[in-house]
GROMACS .gro file of C-alpha atoms in nm:
model
  482
    1MET     CA    1 -24.785  14.319 -20.809
    2LYS     CA    2 -25.110  14.335 -20.611
    3PHE     CA    3 -25.269  14.023 -20.468
    4LYS     CA    4 -25.612  13.949 -20.334
    5PHE     CA    5 -25.654  13.688 -20.060
    6LEU     CA    6 -25.954  13.457 -20.050
    7SER     CA    7 -26.057  13.386 -19.693
    8VAL     CA    8 -26.292  13.112 -19.578
    9CYS     CA    9 -26.614  13.307 -19.567
   10PHE     CA   10 -26.960  13.340 -19.715
   11LEU     CA   11 -27.155  13.651 -19.812
   12PHE     CA   12 -27.506  13.690 -19.684
   13ASN     CA   13 -27.786  13.927 -19.769
   14LEU     CA   14 -27.784  14.189 -19.497
   15LEU     CA   15 -28.155  14.242 -19.528
   16ALA     CA   16 -28.249  13.877 -19.482
   17ILE     CA   17 -28.396  13.792 -19.145
   18GLU     CA   18 -28.370  13.425 -19.059
   19ALA     CA   19 -28.603  13.265 -18.807
   20GLN     CA   20 -28.482  12.962 -18.616
   21VAL     CA   21 -28.696  12.663 -18.521
   22HIS     CA   22 -28.534  12.437 -18.262
   23ILE     CA   23 -28.616  12.066 -18.246
   24GLY     CA   24 -28.519  11.804 -17.991
   25PRO     CA   25 -28.497  11.724 -17.620
   26GLY     CA   26 -28.580  12.029 -17.411
   27GLN     CA   27 -28.682  12.234 -17.715
   28THR     CA   28 -29.025  12.369 -17.806
   29TYR     CA   29 -29.087  12.082 -18.047
   30SER     CA   30 -28.968  11.725 -18.004
   31SER     CA   31 -28.994  11.637 -18.373
   32ILE     CA   32 -28.996  11.804 -18.711
   33GLN     CA   33 -29.344  11.670 -18.784
   34LEU     CA   34 -29.478  11.835 -18.471
   35ALA     CA   35 -29.317  12.167 -18.563
   36VAL     CA   36 -29.460  12.161 -18.916
   37ASN     CA   37 -29.805  12.055 -18.798
   38ASN     CA   38 -29.808  12.356 -18.565
   39ASN     CA   39 -29.718  12.590 -18.855
   40ALA     CA   40 -29.392  12.681 -18.686
   41VAL     CA   41 -29.181  12.643 -19.003
   42LYS     CA   42 -29.204  12.928 -19.254
   43PRO     CA   43 -29.021  13.016 -19.578
   44GLY     CA   44 -28.667  13.128 -19.500
   45ASP     CA   45 -28.652  12.946 -19.166
   46THR     CA   46 -28.372  12.721 -19.048
   47VAL     CA   47 -28.481  12.412 -18.855
   48TYR     CA   48 -28.212  12.302 -18.610
   49LEU     CA   49 -28.202  11.950 -18.468
   50HIS     CA   50 -28.034  11.940 -18.128
   51ALA     CA   51 -27.837  11.646 -17.991
   52GLY     CA   52 -28.039  11.327 -17.959
   53ASN     CA   53 -28.192  11.024 -18.126
   54TYR     CA   54 -28.491  11.091 -18.350
   55ALA     CA   55 -28.642  10.745 -18.378
   56ALA     CA   56 -28.988  10.766 -18.532
   57TYR     CA   57 -29.159  10.781 -18.869
   58GLN     CA   58 -29.223  11.141 -18.974
   59LEU     CA   59 -29.476  11.238 -19.244
   60ILE     CA   60 -29.467  11.597 -19.369
   61SER     CA   61 -29.682  11.728 -19.654
   62ASN     CA   62 -29.685  12.055 -19.846
   63LEU     CA   63 -29.394  12.219 -19.668
   64ASN     CA   64 -29.291  12.501 -19.899
   65GLY     CA   65 -29.024  12.765 -19.909
   66ASN     CA   66 -28.987  12.989 -20.211
   67SER     CA   67 -28.720  13.091 -20.461
   68THR     CA   68 -28.568  13.354 -20.231
   69ASN     CA   69 -28.644  13.188 -19.897
   70TRP     CA   70 -28.551  12.822 -19.884
   71ILE     CA   71 -28.624  12.620 -19.572
   72THR     CA   72 -28.306  12.465 -19.431
   73ILE     CA   73 -28.308  12.158 -19.207
   74THR     CA   74 -27.980  12.082 -19.035
   75ARG     CA   75 -27.816  11.989 -18.706
   76PHE     CA   76 -27.746  12.251 -18.440
   77HIS     CA   77 -27.378  12.342 -18.435
   78ASN     CA   78 -27.175  12.022 -18.390
   79ASP     CA   79 -27.450  11.833 -18.207
   80SER     CA   80 -27.454  11.457 -18.249
   81ILE     CA   81 -27.786  11.343 -18.394
   82GLU     CA   82 -27.918  11.012 -18.523
   83ILE     CA   83 -28.236  10.986 -18.729
   84SER     CA   84 -28.423  10.659 -18.789
   85GLY     CA   85 -28.778  10.545 -18.854
   86GLY     CA   86 -28.810  10.715 -19.192
   87TRP     CA   87 -28.868  11.076 -19.289
   88GLN     CA   88 -29.121  11.118 -19.572
   89PHE     CA   89 -29.184  11.455 -19.738
   90VAL     CA   90 -29.479  11.481 -19.978
   91SER     CA   91 -29.530  11.752 -20.242
   92CYS     CA   92 -29.279  11.995 -20.093
   93THR     CA   93 -29.070  12.272 -20.249
   94TYR     CA   94 -28.753  12.469 -20.178
   95LEU     CA   95 -28.615  12.249 -19.903
   96HIS     CA   96 -28.246  12.211 -19.814
   97PHE     CA   97 -28.132  11.919 -19.597
   98THR     CA   98 -27.771  11.939 -19.483
   99ASN     CA   99 -27.537  11.784 -19.225
  100LEU     CA  100 -27.785  11.523 -19.103
  101ASN     CA  101 -27.709  11.169 -18.988
  102PHE     CA  102 -27.964  10.902 -19.084
  103ARG     CA  103 -27.886  10.562 -18.936
  104ALA     CA  104 -28.114  10.261 -18.907
  105ASN     CA  105 -28.114  10.040 -18.597
  106VAL     CA  106 -28.271   9.726 -18.453
  107ASN     CA  107 -28.602   9.897 -18.377
  108PHE     CA  108 -28.615  10.087 -18.707
  109PRO     CA  109 -28.412   9.887 -18.962
  110GLY     CA  110 -28.591  10.019 -19.273
  111ARG     CA  111 -28.603  10.313 -19.511
  112LEU     CA  112 -28.445  10.633 -19.386
  113PHE     CA  113 -28.555  10.915 -19.615
  114SER     CA  114 -28.795  10.977 -19.902
  115ILE     CA  115 -28.949  11.265 -20.094
  116ASP     CA  116 -29.240  11.209 -20.333
  117ASN     CA  117 -29.530  11.367 -20.520
  118GLY     CA  118 -29.815  11.211 -20.324
  119GLY     CA  119 -29.901  10.986 -20.617
  120SER     CA  120 -29.974  11.263 -20.867
  121CYS     CA  121 -29.752  11.423 -21.130
  122ALA     CA  122 -29.953  11.743 -21.077
  123THR     CA  123 -29.798  11.779 -20.732
  124GLN     CA  124 -29.433  11.699 -20.794
  125SER     CA  125 -29.191  11.799 -20.520
  126LYS     CA  126 -28.951  12.060 -20.661
  127PHE     CA  127 -28.634  12.246 -20.574
  128ILE     CA  128 -28.492  11.998 -20.325
  129ARG     CA  129 -28.130  11.985 -20.211
  130VAL     CA  130 -27.970  11.716 -19.992
  131ASP     CA  131 -27.601  11.754 -19.913
  132HIS     CA  132 -27.336  11.645 -19.663
  133CYS     CA  133 -27.569  11.390 -19.502
  134SER     CA  134 -27.501  11.026 -19.416
  135PHE     CA  135 -27.731  10.727 -19.466
  136SER     CA  136 -27.631  10.393 -19.318
  137ASN     CA  137 -27.708  10.058 -19.157
  138VAL     CA  138 -28.037   9.972 -19.334
  139THR     CA  139 -28.080   9.596 -19.280
  140ALA     CA  140 -28.448   9.541 -19.373
  141SER     CA  141 -28.494   9.410 -19.727
  142SER     CA  142 -28.855   9.527 -19.711
  143ALA     CA  143 -28.727   9.885 -19.728
  144THR     CA  144 -28.628   9.820 -20.095
  145VAL     CA  145 -28.418  10.138 -20.082
  146ALA     CA  146 -28.266  10.355 -19.807
  147PHE     CA  147 -28.308  10.691 -19.986
  148LYS     CA  148 -28.584  10.749 -20.240
  149PHE     CA  149 -28.701  11.032 -20.463
  150ALA     CA  150 -29.030  10.953 -20.640
  151GLY     CA  151 -29.175  11.247 -20.828
  152VAL     CA  152 -28.909  11.513 -20.764
  153ASP     CA  153 -28.796  11.776 -21.015
  154LEU     CA  154 -28.513  12.030 -21.004
  155PHE     CA  155 -28.302  11.869 -20.734
  156GLU     CA  156 -27.944  11.823 -20.617
  157VAL     CA  157 -27.812  11.533 -20.409
  158SER     CA  158 -27.445  11.599 -20.338
  159ASN     CA  159 -27.156  11.508 -20.109
  160ASN     CA  160 -27.351  11.247 -19.913
  161THR     CA  161 -27.234  10.910 -19.781
  162PHE     CA  162 -27.431  10.587 -19.828
  163LYS     CA  163 -27.261  10.311 -19.631
  164ASP     CA  164 -27.331   9.965 -19.491
  165ILE     CA  165 -27.665   9.906 -19.662
  166PRO     CA  166 -27.653   9.527 -19.720
  167ALA     CA  167 -28.021   9.443 -19.766
  168CYS     CA  168 -28.156   9.697 -20.017
  169GLU     CA  169 -28.056   9.962 -20.269
  170ALA     CA  170 -27.892  10.277 -20.140
  171MET     CA  171 -28.056  10.546 -20.355
  172SER     CA  172 -28.333  10.548 -20.618
  173PHE     CA  173 -28.499  10.807 -20.840
  174ASN     CA  174 -28.837  10.734 -21.000
  175THR     CA  175 -29.034  10.984 -21.209
  176CYS     CA  176 -28.772  11.253 -21.150
  177HIS     CA  177 -28.649  11.526 -21.384
  178GLN     CA  178 -28.373  11.786 -21.406
  179GLY     CA  179 -28.139  11.681 -21.129
  180LEU     CA  180 -27.776  11.663 -21.025
  181ILE     CA  181 -27.631  11.370 -20.827
  182ARG     CA  182 -27.276  11.473 -20.747
  183GLY     CA  183 -26.987  11.381 -20.522
  184ASN     CA  184 -27.160  11.104 -20.326
  185ARG     CA  185 -26.986  10.800 -20.179
  186PHE     CA  186 -27.144  10.452 -20.186
  187GLU     CA  187 -26.973  10.182 -19.985
  188ASN     CA  188 -27.069   9.827 -19.883
  189CYS     CA  189 -27.417   9.827 -20.037
  190LEU     CA  190 -27.640   9.565 -20.195
  191SER     CA  191 -27.664   9.811 -20.484
  192GLY     CA  192 -27.598  10.180 -20.530
  193GLY     CA  193 -27.948  10.209 -20.677
  194HIS     CA  194 -28.128  10.310 -20.995
  195ILE     CA  195 -28.295  10.582 -21.199
  196LYS     CA  196 -28.615  10.482 -21.383
  197GLY     CA  197 -28.989  10.543 -21.426
  198GLY     CA  198 -28.979  10.812 -21.694
  199SER     CA  199 -28.692  11.001 -21.534
  200SER     CA  200 -28.491  11.237 -21.754
  201ASP     CA  201 -28.232  11.513 -21.771
  202ILE     CA  202 -28.028  11.398 -21.471
  203THR     CA  203 -27.650  11.410 -21.436
  204MET     CA  204 -27.458  11.172 -21.210
  205MET     CA  205 -27.101  11.293 -21.172
  206GLN     CA  206 -26.798  11.261 -20.947
  207ASN     CA  207 -26.954  10.979 -20.742
  208LEU     CA  208 -26.746  10.702 -20.584
  209PHE     CA  209 -26.873  10.344 -20.561
  210ILE     CA  210 -26.669  10.103 -20.345
  211ASN     CA  211 -26.804   9.749 -20.297
  212ALA     CA  212 -27.134   9.902 -20.401
  213SER     CA  213 -27.307   9.586 -20.526
  214LYS     CA  214 -27.350   9.225 -20.423
  215ALA     CA  215 -27.464   8.934 -20.643
  216PRO     CA  216 -27.669   8.965 -20.857
  217TRP     CA  217 -27.697   9.346 -20.836
  218VAL     CA  218 -27.513   9.630 -21.013
  219ALA     CA  219 -27.344   9.931 -20.856
  220TYR     CA  220 -27.591  10.151 -21.044
  221GLU     CA  221 -27.866  10.103 -21.303
  222LEU     CA  222 -27.982  10.361 -21.555
  223GLY     CA  223 -28.329  10.229 -21.634
  224GLY     CA  224 -28.537   9.931 -21.524
  225ASP     CA  225 -28.905   9.841 -21.536
  226THR     CA  226 -29.188  10.059 -21.406
  227GLY     CA  227 -29.565  10.011 -21.395
  228ALA     CA  228 -29.774  10.227 -21.629
  229ALA     CA  229 -29.947  10.409 -21.342
  230PHE     CA  230 -29.624  10.572 -21.227
  231TYR     CA  231 -29.526  10.759 -21.544
  232CYS     CA  232 -29.597  11.129 -21.586
  233PRO     CA  233 -29.777  11.245 -21.903
  234GLY     CA  234 -29.537  11.271 -22.194
  235ASP     CA  235 -29.272  11.045 -22.042
  236THR     CA  236 -29.277  10.776 -22.310
  237PHE     CA  237 -28.948  10.617 -22.205
  238GLU     CA  238 -28.797  10.438 -21.907
  239VAL     CA  239 -28.506  10.684 -21.877
  240ARG     CA  240 -28.377  10.947 -22.117
  241ASP     CA  241 -28.088  11.194 -22.123
  242ILE     CA  242 -27.908  11.062 -21.816
  243ASN     CA  243 -27.542  11.161 -21.797
  244PHE     CA  244 -27.297  10.937 -21.611
  245PHE     CA  245 -26.980  11.146 -21.595
  246SER     CA  246 -26.648  11.129 -21.408
  247ASN     CA  247 -26.751  10.850 -21.168
  248ILE     CA  248 -26.536  10.574 -21.020
  249ILE     CA  249 -26.668  10.220 -20.958
  250VAL     CA  250 -26.439   9.989 -20.759
  251ASN     CA  251 -26.463   9.622 -20.652
  252SER     CA  252 -26.837   9.583 -20.705
  253TYR     CA  253 -27.003   9.259 -20.814
  254ARG     CA  254 -27.133   9.428 -21.129
  255GLY     CA  255 -27.066   9.781 -21.247
  256LEU     CA  256 -27.317   9.984 -21.449
  257ALA     CA  257 -27.634   9.872 -21.628
  258LEU     CA  258 -27.811  10.046 -21.915
  259SER     CA  259 -28.166   9.910 -21.899
  260SER     CA  260 -28.412  10.031 -22.163
  261ALA     CA  261 -28.228  10.363 -22.167
  262LYS     CA  262 -28.251  10.633 -22.434
  263HIS     CA  263 -27.982  10.886 -22.523
  264CYS     CA  264 -27.778  10.834 -22.208
  265LYS     CA  265 -27.409  10.920 -22.196
  266VAL     CA  266 -27.146  10.721 -22.006
  267ILE     CA  267 -26.833  10.932 -22.051
  268ASN     CA  268 -26.497  10.964 -21.873
  269ASN     CA  269 -26.552  10.710 -21.596
  270THR     CA  270 -26.313  10.463 -21.434
  271PHE     CA  271 -26.425  10.105 -21.361
  272TYR     CA  272 -26.194   9.884 -21.158
  273ASN     CA  273 -26.205   9.513 -21.076
  274CYS     CA  274 -26.575   9.427 -21.095
  275GLU     CA  275 -26.630   9.067 -20.986
  276GLN     CA  276 -26.867   8.975 -21.272
  277ALA     CA  277 -26.997   9.199 -21.555
  278THR     CA  278 -26.847   9.547 -21.570
  279MET     CA  279 -27.139   9.670 -21.782
  280ARG     CA  280 -27.482   9.526 -21.863
  281PHE     CA  281 -27.713   9.611 -22.155
  282LEU     CA  282 -28.073   9.512 -22.088
  283THR     CA  283 -28.425   9.552 -22.227
  284THR     CA  284 -28.610   9.526 -21.898
  285SER     CA  285 -28.894   9.776 -21.940
  286SER     CA  286 -29.228   9.617 -22.025
  287LEU     CA  287 -29.357   9.942 -22.182
  288TYR     CA  288 -29.046  10.090 -22.346
  289PRO     CA  289 -28.796   9.804 -22.370
  290ALA     CA  290 -28.550   9.914 -22.639
  291LEU     CA  291 -28.208  10.059 -22.572
  292SER     CA  292 -28.137  10.337 -22.821
  293ASP     CA  293 -27.887  10.611 -22.902
  294ASN     CA  294 -27.664  10.571 -22.596
  295PHE     CA  295 -27.296  10.663 -22.585
  296VAL     CA  296 -27.010  10.495 -22.396
  297GLU     CA  297 -26.691  10.694 -22.454
  298ASN     CA  298 -26.356  10.782 -22.295
  299ASN     CA  299 -26.390  10.526 -22.014
  300ILE     CA  300 -26.124  10.307 -21.854
  301PHE     CA  301 -26.251   9.954 -21.793
  302SER     CA  302 -26.002   9.779 -21.563
  303PHE     CA  303 -26.052   9.404 -21.520
  304GLY     CA  304 -25.937   9.163 -21.254
  305SER     CA  305 -26.015   8.791 -21.273
  306THR     CA  306 -26.326   8.854 -21.488
  307ALA     CA  307 -26.338   9.065 -21.806
  308TYR     CA  308 -26.700   9.054 -21.915
  309PHE     CA  309 -26.977   9.261 -22.078
  310ASN     CA  310 -27.324   9.112 -22.037
  311GLY     CA  311 -27.667   9.166 -22.190
  312GLY     CA  312 -27.963   9.066 -22.399
  313VAL     CA  313 -28.004   9.095 -22.774
  314GLN     CA  314 -27.939   9.454 -22.886
  315PHE     CA  315 -27.983   9.644 -23.211
  316LYS     CA  316 -27.690   9.829 -23.364
  317THR     CA  317 -27.840  10.164 -23.260
  318ALA     CA  318 -27.858  10.067 -22.891
  319VAL     CA  319 -27.512  10.184 -22.784
  320ASN     CA  320 -27.223  10.362 -22.952
  321PHE     CA  321 -26.876  10.275 -22.816
  322SER     CA  322 -26.581  10.503 -22.882
  323ASN     CA  323 -26.232  10.562 -22.746
  324ASN     CA  324 -26.247  10.336 -22.440
  325ILE     CA  325 -25.953  10.163 -22.274
  326TYR     CA  326 -25.984   9.795 -22.176
  327TYR     CA  327 -25.712   9.711 -21.926
  328SER     CA  328 -25.625   9.390 -21.743
  329ILE     CA  329 -25.467   9.436 -21.403
  330LEU     CA  330 -25.364   9.066 -21.399
  331SER     CA  331 -25.280   8.947 -21.751
  332ALA     CA  332 -24.971   9.075 -21.930
  333VAL     CA  333 -25.125   8.989 -22.267
  334PHE     CA  334 -25.486   9.103 -22.295
  335ASN     CA  335 -25.707   9.085 -22.603
  336GLY     CA  336 -26.008   9.254 -22.449
  337PRO     CA  337 -26.312   9.145 -22.248
  338TYR     CA  338 -26.565   8.879 -22.342
  339TRP     CA  339 -26.892   9.016 -22.482
  340ASP     CA  340 -27.204   8.801 -22.474
  341THR     CA  341 -27.247   8.659 -22.823
  342PRO     CA  342 -27.452   8.681 -23.034
  343GLU     CA  343 -27.654   8.913 -22.807
  344LEU     CA  344 -27.404   9.201 -22.808
  345ASP     CA  345 -27.241   9.142 -23.146
  346LEU     CA  346 -27.394   9.453 -23.304
  347ILE     CA  347 -27.283   9.694 -23.032
  348LYS     CA  348 -26.944   9.548 -22.942
  349ASP     CA  349 -26.663   9.804 -22.948
  350ARG     CA  350 -26.503   9.777 -23.294
  351ASN     CA  351 -26.189   9.972 -23.206
  352PRO     CA  352 -26.094   9.879 -22.849
  353LYS     CA  353 -25.777  10.007 -22.689
  354ASN     CA  354 -25.654   9.692 -22.512
  355PHE     CA  355 -25.369   9.694 -22.261
  356GLY     CA  356 -25.219   9.428 -22.036
  357ALA     CA  357 -25.095   9.443 -21.679
  358THR     CA  358 -24.742   9.544 -21.777
  359THR     CA  359 -24.877   9.878 -21.901
  360ALA     CA  360 -24.846  10.163 -21.652
  361MET     CA  361 -25.196  10.306 -21.603
  362PHE     CA  362 -25.266  10.433 -21.249
  363VAL     CA  363 -25.053  10.561 -20.963
  364ASP     CA  364 -25.180  10.273 -20.744
  365GLY     CA  365 -25.508  10.114 -20.847
  366PHE     CA  366 -25.487   9.850 -20.575
  367LYS     CA  367 -25.497  10.129 -20.315
  368HIS     CA  368 -25.767  10.313 -20.510
  369ASP     CA  369 -25.540  10.590 -20.633
  370PHE     CA  370 -25.665  10.626 -20.989
  371ASN     CA  371 -25.460  10.929 -21.081
  372LEU     CA  372 -25.289  10.857 -21.411
  373ILE     CA  373 -24.921  10.775 -21.393
  374LYS     CA  374 -24.697  10.976 -21.625
  375GLN     CA  375 -24.655  10.690 -21.874
  376SER     CA  376 -25.027  10.607 -21.890
  377PRO     CA  377 -25.172  10.563 -22.241
  378ALA     CA  378 -25.491  10.730 -22.115
  379ILE     CA  379 -25.323  11.072 -22.098
  380ALA     CA  380 -25.432  11.316 -22.370
  381SER     CA  381 -25.587  11.036 -22.576
  382GLY     CA  382 -25.955  11.100 -22.511
  383LYS     CA  383 -26.214  11.188 -22.772
  384HIS     CA  384 -26.304  11.557 -22.773
  385GLN     CA  385 -26.619  11.620 -22.567
  386SER     CA  386 -26.802  11.929 -22.451
  387ASP     CA  387 -26.908  11.737 -22.138
  388PRO     CA  388 -26.804  11.649 -21.880
  389VAL     CA  389 -26.614  11.969 -21.818
  390PHE     CA  390 -26.472  11.853 -21.483
  391ASP     CA  391 -26.307  11.532 -21.371
  392PHE     CA  392 -26.370  11.332 -21.054
  393PHE     CA  393 -26.181  11.582 -20.839
  394GLY     CA  394 -26.337  11.888 -21.000
  395LYS     CA  395 -26.035  11.971 -21.219
  396PRO     CA  396 -26.117  12.081 -21.575
  397PHE     CA  397 -26.052  11.825 -21.844
  398SER     CA  398 -25.803  11.945 -22.101
  399GLY     CA  399 -25.980  12.128 -22.381
  400ALA     CA  400 -25.713  12.043 -22.635
  401ALA     CA  401 -25.663  11.674 -22.554
  402ARG     CA  402 -25.849  11.531 -22.256
  403SER     CA  403 -25.747  11.211 -22.084
  404ILE     CA  404 -25.948  10.890 -22.080
  405GLY     CA  405 -26.101  10.789 -21.745
  406ALA     CA  406 -26.248  10.978 -21.452
  407ILE     CA  407 -25.935  11.172 -21.355
  408GLU     CA  408 -25.755  11.418 -21.579
  409TYR     CA  409 -25.377  11.386 -21.572
  410ASP     CA  410 -25.214  11.661 -21.372
  411GLU     CA  411 -24.856  11.687 -21.254
  412ILE     CA  412 -24.886  11.795 -20.891
  413THR     CA  413 -24.742  12.142 -20.844
  414ILE     CA  414 -24.764  12.404 -20.576
  415GLU     CA  415 -24.807  12.684 -20.827
  416GLY     CA  416 -25.011  12.658 -21.145
  417LYS     CA  417 -25.186  12.852 -21.417
  418LEU     CA  418 -25.561  12.854 -21.461
  419GLY     CA  419 -25.594  13.013 -21.803
  420PRO     CA  420 -25.453  13.367 -21.765
  421THR     CA  421 -25.476  13.348 -21.385
  422LEU     CA  422 -25.193  13.255 -21.151
  423ILE     CA  423 -25.256  13.110 -20.808
  424GLN     CA  424 -25.020  13.018 -20.529
  425ILE     CA  425 -25.088  12.761 -20.260
  426TYR     CA  426 -24.859  12.755 -19.959
  427PRO     CA  427 -24.688  12.647 -19.739
  428ASN     CA  428 -24.578  12.306 -19.863
  429PRO     CA  429 -24.595  12.089 -19.662
  430VAL     CA  430 -24.897  12.222 -19.475
  431VAL     CA  431 -24.865  12.234 -19.096
  432ASP     CA  432 -25.194  12.371 -18.963
  433ARG     CA  433 -25.345  12.593 -19.235
  434VAL     CA  434 -25.321  12.649 -19.609
  435TYR     CA  435 -25.321  12.983 -19.791
  436ILE     CA  436 -25.451  13.047 -20.142
  437LYS     CA  437 -25.326  13.362 -20.312
  438GLY     CA  438 -25.429  13.493 -20.655
  439ILE     CA  439 -25.348  13.788 -20.876
  440GLU     CA  440 -25.575  14.093 -20.852
  441GLY     CA  441 -25.875  14.038 -21.076
  442SER     CA  442 -25.890  13.662 -21.040
  443GLU     CA  443 -26.218  13.488 -20.966
  444PHE     CA  444 -26.244  13.185 -20.736
  445VAL     CA  445 -26.575  13.008 -20.773
  446ARG     CA  446 -26.514  12.716 -20.540
  447VAL     CA  447 -26.236  12.573 -20.328
  448GLU     CA  448 -26.242  12.207 -20.226
  449ILE     CA  449 -26.000  11.984 -20.037
  450ILE     CA  450 -26.045  11.618 -20.136
  451ASP     CA  451 -25.844  11.316 -20.026
  452LEU     CA  452 -25.733  11.038 -20.259
  453GLN     CA  453 -26.037  10.828 -20.169
  454GLY     CA  454 -26.269  11.100 -20.297
  455ASN     CA  455 -26.383  11.222 -19.956
  456LEU     CA  456 -26.463  11.592 -19.940
  457ALA     CA  457 -26.266  11.723 -19.644
  458PHE     CA  458 -26.351  12.089 -19.690
  459GLU     CA  459 -26.544  12.311 -19.931
  460THR     CA  460 -26.611  12.682 -19.963
  461SER     CA  461 -26.713  12.921 -20.238
  462ALA     CA  462 -26.695  13.293 -20.297
  463ILE     CA  463 -26.669  13.538 -20.583
  464ALA     CA  464 -26.366  13.756 -20.531
  465THR     CA  465 -26.381  13.993 -20.827
  466PHE     CA  466 -26.729  14.139 -20.836
  467LEU     CA  467 -26.770  14.261 -20.481
  468GLN     CA  468 -26.924  14.605 -20.456
  469GLN     CA  469 -26.742  14.878 -20.270
  470GLY     CA  470 -26.855  14.953 -19.918
  471ILE     CA  471 -26.910  14.764 -19.595
  472LEU     CA  472 -26.982  14.393 -19.633
  473LEU     CA  473 -27.079  14.135 -19.375
  474LEU     CA  474 -26.851  13.832 -19.368
  475LYS     CA  475 -26.958  13.523 -19.180
  476SER     CA  476 -26.756  13.204 -19.138
  477LYS     CA  477 -26.868  12.872 -19.002
  478SER     CA  478 -26.700  12.534 -18.971
  479ASP     CA  479 -26.775  12.196 -18.822
  480TYR     CA  480 -26.403  12.119 -18.807
  481LEU     CA  481 -26.095  12.255 -18.639
  482TYR     CA  482 -25.823  12.383 -18.870
   0.00000   0.00000   0.00000
């Protein structure tokens, strides 16, 4: 039997010539704004920030890469950098921000990062990616939010950390379309944030919220209220077609709010021990107030001392509940949460799956291990869905009978089948490195190592089956020692 080994490497276009622009102490340019203003940054360039503190407001307009030559902004090697003062990018395209550390301080306690359209829907920022960055320590309530997209289309915000943001929201999206918000961690925040202002076609998946809201805020809000001047033409809704998939919300004051939302899907999430309302259903928008045609399905709602669903008066068509588990972690006998009455009478779940604390549900919910224990009633009892395809950890949900909650049940093995493909992972236990071996012809799209708290420890991707014959350039890079 022939095997093909997948090494930690990336394939690069041999013909691509990358220019480097170096920023920081002792470099040609002391700031990114200075480099851009001097036309030093071109499509395809990588902007490297060298070790140092970058403490100043930076305004950058009309910085554009293109579809084959993105502009990358990152730290140089393993250099320690700290950015404060606020970076604002206006009407920009094809930008990739990665491995950057944004941290507010006493001198600059406010907003850290924003991308917008300059006040016009005709000049939306587009094709923006922000990944593996950290945003922390914002203490100025005047900031309103630490990270803001306002007028951004075709974007991805993934694998970032938002931590210790006690005075404002962590992340907001206004007037944004066609985006992915994936694998982010929100911890110790006033609120995780919101999506509103005519935003649509955005998926939030595999995000972790820990202590992500304080009274009276929610961990995240789909919808809100936006002034008429901020909507783009044709956006006759507050939010529409927002997917909230495979997320985990733990120990927040309030969980998730649907606020004047249309056709949004809240599917296969796990909520655990919210202090007040686990979900809210609101008609907050002054222009488009009604909730309509939303779906809440295959979720586990785990309650501590409070089991509560809150909201204003809703029509029957506002929200459709189906196949959710309502689980008390304290009470042995549990008849379900309290729903505001009569406000929520028409949308209240008619067929709840109620379980008390004596029911085995998670491996260890108290320690935030929300893997399903073997006896869990959530296993293979979910409603069939085409989406989400992947659970919180990136494992495929069972096509035949998916589980309820954010994590698909999976007996941990060292050798398993992925459809017709066999892989082997060894040694077990791991000492200093792990090997992944697959049968000839197998295709690995992505490999991730994730701890039980949802932190991404390592990630790489490669296509192993469709490599052309001949000499190929392999390049590996890591910020860690393995």
